[in-house]
Structure formats: C-alpha cells, structure tokens
Amino acid sequence: MFAVTYLLELSEPVLARIIDGDPNSGVSATFLPGSMMRGVIAARIAPGESAADLAGDERRLLFDGSVRFLNAYPADEQGRRTLPAPVSWRRAKNEERVQYQCFDEAVLTMLGECTPDELEEVGGYVSADLASDDEGTLHVRRYLPRLQIALHTLRNRTAGR
C-alpha cells in the first residue's frame, strides 16, 4: 500500500456538513470527510470539468475505486496525527482531572466486570505516546478540536419563514 500523508492547515473555519440533529440546522463534523478531500483534489486537477468529462488518469484517480480518500482528522498541538477515540473506551463519570484512567468496555464486558452506570465515553480524538512506562501501559493523549459556533437565521417577514 502506498500512502500520501499531509498536514492541512485551515485559514478559516469550515462547515463539513453531516446528517445529524435538526434538518433545519447545519451540524459539522470535527474532521474533513474523505469525499470532501476527493472533491478538493478533483477541483485542483480538473478545474471546471464535470465527472463525465474526465478520462484517463484523472478518472482512474478519482472514480475507479483503486484510490481511497480517507478522512482528514485533526492534528494535536504538537502536529501529531490523531484518530477518533474508540467507542468502547470509557472513563469515570464526572472526573475533572487532566489525567485519568481509561477502561475498554469491550474487555470489561468480556471479563464480567462492566459497570456502565459509573462510566462515560471518552470521545474526541487520541494520539499515542511512543514512550510507555515499565508496566507496559500505553500513554494516550486526548485531543478535542476547537469549535466555532456561528448562528445565522434568514427570515422572510411577509412569508413567515
């Protein structure tokens, strides 16, 4: 497998619309979907052309399925790549500490030690530290991307909507 990795820096906030919540409001993903990244590449290599007009290498690169455009997840403060935290990772509810223990609910359920009322989802994104302690515990850093909330409502007074 050949992979091209890159660091993308946004100069302005972006709305990466996902289907969630109220249909009359826009909810943005905290990452850039792979389909959006494919659209950016398509606009750069074939500006002003439609998908039907593409042929040869451009069509193969964008549409035949041999090239995958993965989601662009945020980088942490040190510029390290992050990935979404696994859904099975849990932490103690209402724990306000900067450092806390993380439990894998899948393992706890398998061992019969699961207490779901006391745990909540970790959420966000994580990056792993390559250095681990003597006990073999992997140290993971949690990263929550900065969000900007902007409200915009356009209403026609005569039509009432």
Short mmCIF file of C-alpha atoms in Angstrom, two decimals:
data_model
loop_
_atom_site.label_atom_id
_atom_site.label_comp_id
_atom_site.label_asym_id
_atom_site.label_seq_id
_atom_site.Cartn_x
_atom_site.Cartn_y
_atom_site.Cartn_z
CA MET A 1 0.00 0.00 0.00
CA PHE A 2 1.26 3.45 -0.90
CA ALA A 3 0.00 6.35 1.24
CA VAL A 4 0.36 10.08 0.83
CA THR A 5 0.19 11.88 4.15
CA TYR A 6 -0.05 15.63 4.55
CA LEU A 7 -0.77 18.33 7.09
CA LEU A 8 -3.62 20.59 6.07
CA GLU A 9 -3.93 23.98 7.78
CA LEU A 10 -7.27 25.75 7.54
CA SER A 11 -7.13 29.52 7.21
CA GLU A 12 -10.85 29.81 8.03
CA PRO A 13 -13.42 27.63 9.79
CA VAL A 14 -15.05 25.01 7.58
CA LEU A 15 -18.54 23.50 7.68
CA ALA A 16 -18.20 19.80 6.88
CA ARG A 17 -21.93 19.08 6.92
CA ILE A 18 -23.11 15.74 8.28
CA ILE A 19 -26.59 14.34 8.71
CA ASP A 20 -27.35 14.86 12.38
CA GLY A 21 -29.79 16.75 14.56
CA ASP A 22 -32.42 19.16 13.27
CA PRO A 23 -32.85 19.16 9.48
CA ASN A 24 -33.08 22.97 9.52
CA SER A 25 -29.65 23.44 11.06
CA GLY A 26 -26.16 22.61 9.92
CA VAL A 27 -24.09 20.26 12.03
CA SER A 28 -20.42 20.00 11.16
CA ALA A 29 -18.16 17.01 11.59
CA THR A 30 -14.98 17.65 13.55
CA PHE A 31 -12.99 16.15 10.66
CA LEU A 32 -12.95 16.58 6.89
CA PRO A 33 -14.69 13.62 5.22
CA GLY A 34 -12.78 11.68 2.57
CA SER A 35 -15.41 12.60 -0.03
CA MET A 36 -14.69 16.27 0.63
CA MET A 37 -10.96 15.65 0.24
CA ARG A 38 -11.63 13.90 -3.09
CA GLY A 39 -13.63 16.94 -4.21
CA VAL A 40 -10.74 19.25 -3.34
CA ILE A 41 -8.31 17.11 -5.36
CA ALA A 42 -10.77 16.95 -8.29
CA ALA A 43 -11.14 20.73 -8.32
CA ARG A 44 -7.35 21.13 -8.42
CA ILE A 45 -6.52 18.59 -11.15
CA ALA A 46 -9.53 19.26 -13.41
CA PRO A 47 -10.87 22.76 -12.72
CA GLY A 48 -14.23 23.48 -14.33
CA GLU A 49 -14.73 19.94 -15.68
CA SER A 50 -17.58 17.62 -14.77
CA ALA A 51 -17.08 13.98 -13.79
CA ALA A 52 -18.42 12.87 -17.21
CA ASP A 53 -15.69 14.88 -19.00
CA LEU A 54 -12.82 13.20 -17.16
CA ALA A 55 -10.87 10.42 -18.85
CA GLY A 56 -7.64 8.51 -18.40
CA ASP A 57 -5.54 9.03 -15.30
CA GLU A 58 -7.79 11.70 -13.80
CA ARG A 59 -10.85 9.43 -13.96
CA ARG A 60 -8.91 6.46 -12.57
CA LEU A 61 -7.50 8.55 -9.71
CA LEU A 62 -10.89 9.92 -8.69
CA PHE A 63 -13.55 7.37 -9.56
CA ASP A 64 -12.48 3.78 -10.22
CA GLY A 65 -12.08 2.84 -6.54
CA SER A 66 -8.39 1.95 -6.67
CA VAL A 67 -7.51 5.14 -4.77
CA ARG A 68 -9.05 5.73 -1.35
CA PHE A 69 -9.54 9.19 0.09
CA LEU A 70 -9.56 8.81 3.86
CA ASN A 71 -10.99 11.26 6.37
CA ALA A 72 -8.68 14.10 7.40
CA TYR A 73 -8.60 14.00 11.20
CA PRO A 74 -7.22 16.92 13.23
CA ALA A 75 -3.62 17.08 14.37
CA ASP A 76 -2.89 17.80 18.03
CA GLU A 77 -0.95 20.80 19.36
CA GLN A 78 2.39 19.15 18.52
CA GLY A 79 1.26 18.41 14.95
CA ARG A 80 0.90 14.67 15.60
CA ARG A 81 -1.76 12.69 13.78
CA THR A 82 -4.84 11.83 15.82
CA LEU A 83 -7.55 9.23 15.34
CA PRO A 84 -11.06 9.05 16.78
CA ALA A 85 -11.13 7.55 20.26
CA PRO A 86 -12.58 4.02 20.16
CA VAL A 87 -16.25 3.96 21.13
CA SER A 88 -15.56 1.22 23.69
CA TRP A 89 -13.13 3.41 25.65
CA ARG A 90 -14.71 4.71 28.84
CA ARG A 91 -13.69 6.84 31.81
CA ALA A 92 -15.19 7.50 35.22
CA LYS A 93 -18.13 9.92 35.09
CA ASN A 94 -17.59 13.50 36.33
CA GLU A 95 -13.84 13.04 36.58
CA GLU A 96 -12.34 16.52 36.20
CA ARG A 97 -8.67 15.55 36.36
CA VAL A 98 -6.36 16.24 33.44
CA GLN A 99 -5.01 12.69 33.63
CA TYR A 100 -7.40 9.80 34.19
CA GLN A 101 -7.63 6.08 33.67
CA CYS A 102 -9.35 4.81 30.58
CA PHE A 103 -11.16 1.47 30.51
CA ASP A 104 -12.05 -0.60 27.46
CA GLU A 105 -15.71 -1.55 27.87
CA ALA A 106 -15.34 -4.43 25.42
CA VAL A 107 -12.72 -6.07 27.67
CA LEU A 108 -14.65 -5.29 30.88
CA THR A 109 -17.81 -6.85 29.43
CA MET A 110 -15.88 -9.93 28.36
CA LEU A 111 -14.45 -10.29 31.88
CA GLY A 112 -17.83 -9.66 33.52
CA GLU A 113 -16.57 -6.52 35.32
CA CYS A 114 -18.57 -3.90 33.42
CA THR A 115 -20.30 -1.14 35.40
CA PRO A 116 -21.83 1.05 32.68
CA ASP A 117 -23.59 3.38 35.14
CA GLU A 118 -20.26 4.60 36.50
CA LEU A 119 -18.51 5.13 33.15
CA GLU A 120 -18.90 7.55 30.24
CA GLU A 121 -17.50 7.69 26.71
CA VAL A 122 -14.04 9.21 26.28
CA GLY A 123 -14.89 10.83 22.92
CA GLY A 124 -12.77 13.21 20.88
CA TYR A 125 -9.53 12.18 19.26
CA VAL A 126 -6.43 10.46 20.63
CA SER A 127 -2.75 10.25 19.82
CA ALA A 128 -0.42 7.72 21.42
CA ASP A 129 2.91 8.49 23.07
CA LEU A 130 5.59 6.14 21.85
CA ALA A 131 7.18 6.06 25.30
CA SER A 132 5.50 3.72 27.73
CA ASP A 133 6.27 3.05 31.35
CA ASP A 134 7.79 -0.10 32.87
CA GLU A 135 4.36 -1.67 33.39
CA GLY A 136 3.68 -1.75 29.65
CA THR A 137 0.87 0.83 29.90
CA LEU A 138 0.42 2.85 26.74
CA HIS A 139 0.06 6.58 27.34
CA VAL A 140 -2.56 8.19 25.16
CA ARG A 141 -3.27 11.90 24.82
CA ARG A 142 -6.82 13.05 24.24
CA TYR A 143 -7.44 15.92 21.87
CA LEU A 144 -10.66 17.90 21.47
CA PRO A 145 -10.72 20.12 18.38
CA ARG A 146 -11.58 23.77 18.83
CA LEU A 147 -15.05 24.56 17.54
CA GLN A 148 -16.60 27.84 16.46
CA ILE A 149 -20.33 28.26 16.75
CA ALA A 150 -21.97 30.69 14.36
CA LEU A 151 -25.70 31.30 14.20
CA HIS A 152 -27.38 32.63 11.10
CA THR A 153 -31.10 32.91 10.56
CA LEU A 154 -32.65 34.41 7.46
CA ARG A 155 -36.38 35.01 7.72
CA ASN A 156 -38.84 36.50 5.28
CA ARG A 157 -41.30 38.56 7.35
CA THR A 158 -44.10 38.52 4.76
CA ALA A 159 -43.92 34.79 4.05
CA GLY A 160 -43.40 33.96 7.73
CA ARG A 161 -40.48 31.63 7.17
#
